[in-house]
CSV table of C-alpha atoms and ligand atoms in Angstrom, one decimal:
chain,number,residue,atom,x,y,z
A,1,MET,CA,0.0,0.0,0.0
A,2,SER,CA,2.7,2.5,1.1
A,3,ALA,CA,5.0,1.0,-1.6
A,4,SER,CA,2.8,2.4,-4.4
A,5,LEU,CA,2.7,5.8,-2.8
A,6,VAL,CA,6.5,5.9,-2.6
A,7,LYS,CA,6.7,4.7,-6.3
A,8,ASP,CA,4.4,7.6,-7.3
A,9,VAL,CA,6.3,10.4,-5.6
A,10,LYS,CA,9.6,9.0,-6.8
A,11,LYS,CA,8.5,8.8,-10.4
A,12,THR,CA,7.0,12.2,-10.4
A,13,PHE,CA,10.0,13.7,-8.7
A,14,ILE,CA,12.5,12.3,-11.2
A,15,LYS,CA,10.3,13.5,-14.1
A,16,LYS,CA,9.9,17.0,-12.8
A,17,PHE,CA,13.4,17.7,-11.2
A,18,LYS,CA,15.6,15.3,-13.2
A,19,THR,CA,17.4,14.0,-10.1
A,20,LEU,CA,17.0,11.2,-7.6
A,21,PRO,CA,15.3,12.2,-4.4
A,22,LEU,CA,15.5,10.9,-0.8
A,23,LEU,CA,12.3,8.9,0.0
A,24,ILE,CA,10.5,9.0,3.3
A,25,PHE,CA,7.5,7.2,4.5
A,26,SER,CA,5.7,8.8,7.5
A,27,PRO,CA,2.7,7.0,9.0
A,28,GLY,CA,-0.6,8.1,10.5
A,29,ARG,CA,-1.8,6.7,13.8
A,30,ILE,CA,-4.6,5.1,15.6
A,31,ASN,CA,-5.2,5.7,19.3
A,32,ILE,CA,-6.6,2.8,21.4
A,33,ILE,CA,-7.6,5.0,24.3
A,34,GLY,CA,-6.5,8.3,26.0
A,35,GLU,CA,-8.2,11.0,24.0
A,36,HIS,CA,-7.6,14.7,24.8
A,37,THR,CA,-5.3,13.7,27.6
A,38,ASP,CA,-2.0,14.5,25.8
A,39,TYR,CA,-2.1,18.3,26.3
A,40,ASN,CA,-3.1,17.7,29.9
A,41,ASP,CA,0.3,15.9,30.4
A,42,GLY,CA,-1.5,12.6,30.7
A,43,PHE,CA,-1.3,9.1,29.1
A,44,VAL,CA,-2.3,8.1,25.6
A,45,PHE,CA,-2.1,4.7,23.8
A,46,PRO,CA,-1.4,5.3,20.1
A,47,ALA,CA,0.2,3.2,17.4
A,48,ALA,CA,1.6,4.1,13.9
A,49,VAL,CA,-0.3,2.4,11.0
A,50,ASP,CA,0.5,1.2,7.5
A,51,LYS,CA,-1.2,4.3,6.0
A,52,GLY,CA,0.4,7.7,5.8
A,53,ILE,CA,2.4,10.1,3.6
A,54,ALA,CA,5.2,9.3,1.2
A,55,ALA,CA,7.6,12.2,0.4
A,56,ALA,CA,10.4,12.6,-2.2
A,57,ILE,CA,12.8,15.4,-1.3
A,58,GLN,CA,16.1,16.8,-2.7
A,59,LYS,CA,18.2,20.0,-2.7
A,60,SER,CA,17.3,22.6,-5.3
A,61,ASN,CA,19.7,24.8,-7.2
A,62,SER,CA,17.1,27.0,-8.8
A,63,GLY,CA,17.3,29.7,-6.1
A,64,SER,CA,13.9,28.8,-4.7
A,65,CYS,CA,11.9,25.9,-3.3
A,66,THR,CA,9.0,24.0,-4.8
A,67,ALA,CA,6.5,21.8,-2.9
A,68,ILE,CA,3.9,19.7,-4.6
A,69,ALA,CA,0.9,18.0,-3.0
A,70,LEU,CA,0.3,15.3,-5.5
A,71,ASP,CA,-3.1,14.2,-4.3
A,72,ILE,CA,-4.6,17.5,-5.0
A,73,ASP,CA,-2.2,18.4,-7.8
A,74,SER,CA,-1.3,21.7,-6.2
A,75,THR,CA,2.2,23.3,-6.5
A,76,ILE,CA,3.7,26.2,-4.5
A,77,GLU,CA,7.0,28.0,-5.0
A,78,PHE,CA,8.6,29.8,-2.1
A,79,GLU,CA,11.8,31.4,-0.7
A,80,LEU,CA,13.2,30.4,2.6
A,81,ASP,CA,13.9,33.9,3.9
A,82,LYS,CA,10.3,35.1,3.4
A,83,LEU,CA,8.2,32.5,5.3
A,84,LYS,CA,5.0,33.5,7.0
A,85,PRO,CA,1.7,31.6,7.6
A,86,SER,CA,-0.5,31.4,4.5
A,87,ASN,CA,-4.3,31.5,4.7
A,88,GLU,CA,-5.9,29.4,7.3
A,89,GLY,CA,-6.5,25.9,6.0
A,90,SER,CA,-3.8,26.0,3.3
A,91,TRP,CA,-1.7,22.8,3.0
A,92,GLU,CA,1.5,24.9,2.5
A,93,ASN,CA,1.3,25.9,6.2
A,94,TYR,CA,2.6,22.5,7.1
A,95,VAL,CA,5.7,23.0,4.9
A,96,PHE,CA,6.3,26.6,5.9
A,97,GLY,CA,5.7,25.9,9.5
A,98,VAL,CA,8.2,23.0,9.7
A,99,VAL,CA,10.9,25.0,7.9
A,100,ALA,CA,10.3,28.1,10.0
A,101,GLU,CA,10.5,26.1,13.2
A,102,ILE,CA,13.8,24.5,12.2
A,103,GLN,CA,15.1,28.0,11.4
A,104,ASN,CA,13.9,29.2,14.9
A,105,ARG,CA,16.4,26.6,16.3
A,106,ASN,CA,19.2,28.4,14.4
A,107,LYS,CA,19.6,25.5,12.0
A,108,VAL,CA,20.3,26.3,8.4
A,109,VAL,CA,18.1,24.7,5.7
A,110,GLY,CA,19.0,25.2,2.1
A,111,ASP,CA,16.7,25.3,-1.0
A,112,PHE,CA,14.8,22.1,-1.6
A,113,ASN,CA,12.1,20.5,-3.6
A,114,ILE,CA,9.5,18.2,-2.2
A,115,ILE,CA,6.6,16.1,-3.6
A,116,PHE,CA,4.3,14.2,-1.3
A,117,LYS,CA,1.2,12.0,-1.5
A,118,GLY,CA,-0.8,10.2,1.1
A,119,ASN,CA,-3.5,7.6,1.7
A,120,ILE,CA,-5.1,8.9,4.9
A,121,PRO,CA,-8.2,10.9,4.1
A,122,GLY,CA,-7.9,14.3,5.8
A,123,GLY,CA,-10.3,14.6,8.7
A,124,ALA,CA,-10.2,10.9,9.5
A,125,GLY,CA,-8.7,11.6,12.9
A,126,MET,CA,-5.6,9.5,11.9
A,127,SER,CA,-3.1,12.4,11.9
A,128,SER,CA,-2.3,12.9,8.3
A,129,SER,CA,-1.1,16.4,9.5
A,130,ALA,CA,1.5,14.9,11.9
A,131,ALA,CA,2.6,12.4,9.2
A,132,LEU,CA,3.2,15.2,6.8
A,133,GLU,CA,5.0,17.4,9.3
A,134,ASN,CA,7.2,14.5,10.3
A,135,SER,CA,8.0,13.6,6.7
A,136,ILE,CA,9.2,17.1,6.0
A,137,VAL,CA,11.3,17.6,9.1
A,138,PHE,CA,12.8,14.0,8.7
A,139,GLY,CA,13.6,14.7,5.1
A,140,LEU,CA,15.2,18.1,5.8
A,141,ASN,CA,17.2,16.7,8.7
A,142,GLU,CA,18.7,14.0,6.4
A,143,LEU,CA,19.2,16.3,3.5
A,144,PHE,CA,21.0,19.1,5.3
A,145,GLU,CA,22.5,17.1,8.1
A,146,LEU,CA,20.9,19.1,10.8
A,147,ASN,CA,21.7,16.6,13.6
A,148,LEU,CA,18.2,16.8,15.0
A,149,THR,CA,17.1,13.9,17.3
A,150,LYS,CA,13.7,12.4,16.8
A,151,GLU,CA,12.6,14.2,20.0
A,152,ASP,CA,13.7,17.5,18.4
A,153,MET,CA,11.9,16.6,15.2
A,154,ILE,CA,8.5,15.9,16.9
A,155,LEU,CA,8.7,19.2,18.9
A,156,ILE,CA,9.4,21.0,15.6
A,157,SER,CA,6.4,19.4,14.0
A,158,GLN,CA,4.2,20.2,16.9
A,159,LYS,CA,5.3,23.9,16.9
A,160,ALA,CA,4.6,24.1,13.2
A,161,GLU,CA,1.0,22.9,14.0
A,162,HIS,CA,0.7,25.5,16.8
A,163,ASN,CA,2.2,28.5,15.0
A,164,TYR,CA,1.4,28.0,11.3
A,165,VAL,CA,-1.6,25.7,11.2
A,166,GLY,CA,-3.2,27.2,14.3
A,167,VAL,CA,-4.1,24.1,16.3
A,168,ASN,CA,-2.7,23.9,19.8
A,169,CYS,CA,-2.3,20.2,19.6
A,170,GLY,CA,-0.6,17.9,22.2
A,171,ILE,CA,2.3,15.6,21.3
A,172,MET,CA,0.5,12.3,20.7
A,173,ASP,CA,0.2,12.4,16.9
A,174,GLN,CA,3.8,13.5,16.1
A,175,TYR,CA,5.2,11.1,18.7
A,176,ALA,CA,3.2,8.1,17.4
A,177,SER,CA,4.0,8.8,13.8
A,178,MET,CA,7.8,9.2,14.5
A,179,PHE,CA,8.3,6.5,17.1
A,180,GLY,CA,5.8,3.8,15.9
A,181,LYS,CA,6.9,0.2,16.3
A,182,LYS,CA,5.7,-2.7,14.1
A,183,ASP,CA,2.9,-4.7,15.8
A,184,HIS,CA,3.1,-2.5,19.0
A,185,ALA,CA,1.1,0.3,20.5
A,186,LEU,CA,2.9,2.9,22.7
A,187,HIS,CA,1.7,3.7,26.2
A,188,LEU,CA,3.0,7.2,26.2
A,189,ASP,CA,3.5,9.5,29.2
A,190,CYS,CA,3.0,12.9,27.6
A,191,ARG,CA,4.8,14.7,30.4
A,192,SER,CA,8.1,12.8,30.2
A,193,ILE,CA,7.5,12.1,26.5
A,194,LYS,CA,8.6,8.5,27.1
A,195,SER,CA,6.7,5.5,26.1
A,196,LYS,CA,6.5,1.8,26.8
A,197,PRO,CA,5.7,-0.4,23.8
A,198,TYR,CA,3.0,-3.1,24.2
A,199,LYS,CA,2.8,-5.9,21.7
A,200,ILE,CA,-0.7,-5.9,20.3
A,201,ASP,CA,-2.0,-9.4,19.5
A,202,PHE,CA,-5.6,-9.7,20.4
A,203,LYS,CA,-5.8,-13.3,19.3
A,204,ASP,CA,-9.3,-13.9,17.9
A,205,HIS,CA,-10.1,-10.1,18.1
A,206,GLN,CA,-8.8,-7.2,16.1
A,207,LEU,CA,-9.1,-3.4,15.8
A,208,MET,CA,-11.2,-2.0,12.9
A,209,LEU,CA,-11.8,1.6,12.0
A,210,ILE,CA,-14.9,3.0,10.5
A,211,ASN,CA,-14.6,6.5,9.0
A,212,THR,CA,-17.7,8.6,9.1
A,213,ASN,CA,-16.3,10.6,6.2
A,214,VAL,CA,-17.5,13.8,7.9
A,215,LYS,CA,-15.4,16.6,9.4
A,216,HIS,CA,-17.6,19.2,11.0
A,217,SER,CA,-16.3,22.7,10.7
A,218,LEU,CA,-15.1,24.8,13.6
A,219,SER,CA,-13.4,21.7,15.0
A,220,ASP,CA,-10.0,23.5,15.2
A,221,SER,CA,-11.4,26.3,17.3
A,222,ALA,CA,-13.4,23.9,19.4
A,223,TYR,CA,-10.2,22.0,20.0
A,224,ASN,CA,-8.3,25.1,21.1
A,225,ASP,CA,-11.3,26.0,23.4
A,226,ARG,CA,-11.1,22.6,25.1
A,227,ARG,CA,-7.4,23.1,25.7
A,228,SER,CA,-7.9,26.5,27.3
A,229,ALA,CA,-10.7,25.3,29.5
A,230,CYS,CA,-8.5,22.5,30.9
A,231,GLU,CA,-5.7,25.0,31.5
A,232,ARG,CA,-8.0,27.3,33.4
A,233,VAL,CA,-9.2,24.6,35.7
A,234,SER,CA,-5.6,23.5,36.3
A,235,GLU,CA,-4.8,27.1,37.3
A,236,LEU,CA,-7.7,27.2,39.7
A,237,LEU,CA,-6.4,23.9,41.2
A,238,GLY,CA,-2.9,25.4,41.5
A,239,ILE,CA,-1.4,22.5,39.5
A,240,ARG,CA,0.7,22.2,36.3
A,241,ALA,CA,-1.8,20.1,34.4
A,242,LEU,CA,-5.0,18.1,35.0
A,243,ARG,CA,-2.8,15.0,35.0
A,244,ASP,CA,-2.0,16.0,38.6
A,245,ALA,CA,-5.6,16.2,39.8
A,246,THR,CA,-7.9,13.6,41.3
A,247,GLU,CA,-11.7,13.6,41.2
A,248,ALA,CA,-11.6,14.6,44.9
A,249,ASP,CA,-9.4,17.6,44.1
A,250,LEU,CA,-11.8,18.8,41.4
A,251,GLU,CA,-14.8,18.4,43.7
A,252,LYS,CA,-13.2,20.9,46.1
A,253,ILE,CA,-13.5,23.7,43.5
A,254,ILE,CA,-16.9,22.8,42.1
A,255,ASP,CA,-18.4,26.2,43.0
A,256,LYS,CA,-15.7,28.0,41.1
A,257,VAL,CA,-16.1,26.3,37.8
A,258,ILE,CA,-19.1,26.4,35.4
A,259,PRO,CA,-20.7,23.0,35.2
A,260,ALA,CA,-19.7,22.4,31.5
A,261,ASN,CA,-16.0,22.9,32.3
A,262,TYR,CA,-16.3,20.9,35.5
A,263,GLN,CA,-17.5,17.9,33.3
A,264,LYS,CA,-14.7,18.5,30.9
A,265,ALA,CA,-12.0,18.4,33.6
A,266,LEU,CA,-13.7,15.4,35.2
A,267,TYR,CA,-13.6,13.6,31.8
A,268,VAL,CA,-9.8,14.3,31.4
A,269,ILE,CA,-9.1,12.9,34.9
A,270,GLN,CA,-11.2,9.8,34.3
A,271,GLU,CA,-9.8,9.2,30.8
A,272,ASN,CA,-6.3,9.4,32.1
A,273,ASN,CA,-7.2,6.7,34.7
A,274,ARG,CA,-8.8,4.6,32.0
A,275,THR,CA,-5.7,4.8,29.9
A,276,ILE,CA,-3.6,3.5,32.8
A,277,LYS,CA,-6.1,0.7,33.4
A,278,ALA,CA,-6.2,-0.2,29.7
A,279,ALA,CA,-2.4,-0.8,29.7
A,280,LYS,CA,-3.0,-3.4,32.5
A,281,ALA,CA,-5.9,-5.0,30.7
A,282,ILE,CA,-3.8,-5.3,27.5
A,283,LYS,CA,-0.9,-6.8,29.5
A,284,ASN,CA,-3.3,-9.4,31.0
A,285,ASN,CA,-5.0,-10.0,27.6
A,286,ASP,CA,-8.3,-9.0,29.4
A,287,LEU,CA,-10.2,-7.8,26.3
A,288,GLU,CA,-13.5,-7.6,28.1
A,289,THR,CA,-12.1,-4.9,30.4
A,290,LEU,CA,-10.3,-3.1,27.6
A,291,GLY,CA,-13.5,-3.0,25.6
A,292,ALA,CA,-15.5,-1.7,28.5
A,293,LEU,CA,-12.9,1.1,29.0
A,294,ILE,CA,-13.2,2.0,25.3
A,295,TYR,CA,-17.0,2.3,25.5
A,296,GLN,CA,-16.6,4.5,28.7
A,297,SER,CA,-14.1,6.6,26.8
A,298,HIS,CA,-16.7,7.3,24.1
A,299,GLU,CA,-19.4,8.1,26.7
A,300,GLY,CA,-17.1,10.7,28.2
A,301,LEU,CA,-16.0,12.2,24.9
A,302,SER,CA,-19.6,12.5,23.8
A,303,ASN,CA,-21.4,13.6,27.0
A,304,GLN,CA,-18.8,15.3,29.1
A,305,TYR,CA,-16.1,16.5,26.8
A,306,LYS,CA,-18.6,17.2,24.0
A,307,VAL,CA,-16.3,16.5,21.0
A,308,SER,CA,-18.4,13.8,19.3
A,309,CYS,CA,-21.1,14.2,16.7
A,310,ASP,CA,-24.3,12.4,15.5
A,311,GLU,CA,-22.4,10.3,13.0
A,312,LEU,CA,-19.8,9.0,15.5
A,313,ASP,CA,-22.4,8.4,18.2
A,314,TYR,CA,-24.5,6.5,15.7
A,315,LEU,CA,-21.6,4.1,14.7
A,316,VAL,CA,-20.8,3.5,18.4
A,317,GLU,CA,-24.5,2.7,19.0
A,318,GLN,CA,-24.4,0.2,16.2
A,319,ALA,CA,-21.3,-1.4,17.8
A,320,LYS,CA,-23.1,-1.7,21.1
A,321,LYS,CA,-25.9,-3.6,19.5
A,322,ASN,CA,-23.5,-6.2,18.3
A,323,GLU,CA,-22.3,-8.7,21.0
A,324,HIS,CA,-19.1,-9.3,19.0
A,325,VAL,CA,-17.9,-5.8,19.4
A,326,LEU,CA,-16.2,-5.5,22.8
A,327,GLY,CA,-15.6,-1.8,22.6
A,328,ALA,CA,-16.0,1.2,20.2
A,329,ARG,CA,-15.3,4.9,20.5
A,330,MET,CA,-14.6,8.0,18.5
A,331,MET,CA,-10.9,8.5,17.8
A,332,GLY,CA,-8.7,11.6,17.6
A,333,GLY,CA,-9.8,15.2,18.0
A,334,GLY,CA,-13.5,14.5,17.3
A,335,PHE,CA,-16.3,16.2,15.4
A,336,GLY,CA,-16.0,13.5,12.7
A,337,GLY,CA,-13.4,11.1,11.5
A,338,CYS,CA,-13.2,7.4,12.6
A,339,THR,CA,-14.5,5.2,15.3
A,340,ILE,CA,-12.1,2.5,16.5
A,341,ASN,CA,-13.7,-0.9,17.2
A,342,LEU,CA,-12.4,-3.9,19.1
A,343,ILE,CA,-14.2,-6.8,17.4
A,344,ALA,CA,-14.1,-10.6,17.0
A,345,LYS,CA,-12.1,-11.3,13.8
A,346,SER,CA,-14.7,-13.7,12.5
A,347,GLU,CA,-17.4,-11.1,12.8
A,348,ALA,CA,-15.6,-8.0,11.6
A,349,LYS,CA,-16.7,-8.2,7.9
A,350,ALA,CA,-20.3,-8.8,8.8
A,351,PHE,CA,-20.4,-6.0,11.2
A,352,ALA,CA,-18.7,-3.7,8.8
A,353,GLU,CA,-21.4,-4.4,6.2
A,354,THR,CA,-24.4,-4.0,8.6
A,355,ALA,CA,-23.0,-0.8,10.1
A,356,SER,CA,-22.3,0.6,6.7
A,357,LYS,CA,-25.8,-0.1,5.5
A,358,ALA,CA,-27.4,1.3,8.6
A,359,TYR,CA,-25.2,4.4,8.3
A,360,LYS,CA,-26.2,4.9,4.7
A,361,ASN,CA,-29.8,4.6,5.6
A,362,LYS,CA,-29.6,7.0,8.4
A,363,PHE,CA,-27.4,9.8,7.0
A,364,ASN,CA,-27.5,9.1,3.3
A,365,LYS,CA,-23.7,9.1,3.3
A,366,VAL,CA,-21.2,6.4,2.9
A,367,CYS,CA,-18.7,5.4,5.6
A,368,SER,CA,-15.4,3.6,5.0
A,369,VAL,CA,-14.0,0.6,6.8
A,370,TYR,CA,-10.2,0.2,7.4
A,371,PHE,CA,-8.3,-2.8,8.6
A,372,ILE,CA,-4.9,-1.5,9.7
A,373,GLN,CA,-1.5,-3.0,10.6
A,374,LEU,CA,0.6,-1.5,13.3
A,375,SER,CA,3.8,-0.3,11.7
A,376,GLU,CA,7.1,1.4,12.0
A,377,GLY,CA,7.4,5.2,12.5
A,378,THR,CA,8.8,7.8,10.1
A,379,HIS,CA,11.7,6.3,8.1
A,380,LEU,CA,13.8,6.5,5.0
A,381,VAL,CA,12.8,4.2,2.2
A,382,ARG,CA,15.9,2.8,0.5
B,401,GLA,C1,-5.7,15.6,17.9
B,401,GLA,C2,-4.4,16.3,18.5
B,401,GLA,C3,-3.7,15.4,19.5
B,401,GLA,C4,-4.7,15.0,20.6
B,401,GLA,C5,-6.0,14.4,19.9
B,401,GLA,C6,-7.0,14.1,20.9
B,401,GLA,O1,-5.3,14.5,17.2
B,401,GLA,O2,-3.5,16.6,17.4
B,401,GLA,O3,-2.6,16.1,20.1
B,401,GLA,O4,-5.0,16.0,21.5
B,401,GLA,O5,-6.5,15.3,19.0
B,401,GLA,O6,-6.6,13.1,21.8
């Protein structure tokens, strides 16, 4: 799957720039549990997948840089000393942002050309943005021998997202995309930015994604609002981040917080605890418990944190009606994108069909089903 993407960008690059490029594959991610906990210094449980972005990159001697988004057949030319954020929502902000954040670290990037193509639909909640950012920073690091560590690179990608794309994201996506390990999920502590890999082999069960194929607008501002609300509650509690709070701590300031934000903070504290419990359940191969935690996560995201939408809630309801689905929830930032389902292997196809039919009837829209493999993080393709 990723091999054909790499082939495409390579072929196009050689044709256009008459030279051999470096080739990079940078994956998207899933997240088993731990949603909206990363920017609260909490735990998450992501894994890199076999879908992502392929990039071809090489130095340019034309006096300027060219970037081509092959999927949408869009080309931009730019100069390195004149970078500033483009209009909101423009794909070039990912490129400009990464370059500018490298420059901010007093590292020198020369002119370059880049062509990329991906197979994660935007808005799927599978971090095509982080995959793209990581592919650019990884490629530039190789090309110009910048001596950046992988830790440096993910912080650069994250800053690009904050300052150029305008989303105050946590570190989960960039981390998972960069550090992914084949057949493993990463139990990541977002404060220390250190993770423990867990081998994922659910025996007769598997993970399956269903993409609602919707992305409701305003999701970026809603994301930033959630983050600010969490930070305000932390401040009231006199702590660094909600990761440090218990439900009892929160109860003590109940009169000082509006009920909506109280519920949001409560969700974060509970979700963080669920993520720790999920690691234990996976270690013990206790899929019933893992599934129950996943369902609880969705309840919290939908009713307390308020980042779900009708389409996601509907797919989770369909899952609940099927005894072979042990757990299902929305995945990623929310307001659209995928649900992640923990389901019996033998029943996965049948459920995918029933859920797709029901979804079509209800919304007159098509959903997409993905069976994913857990894969390596951002890497050079030789
Ligand atoms: C987006 C952000 C992540 C994380 C998730 C929610 O994917 O980029 O940092 O906050 O939402 O868990």
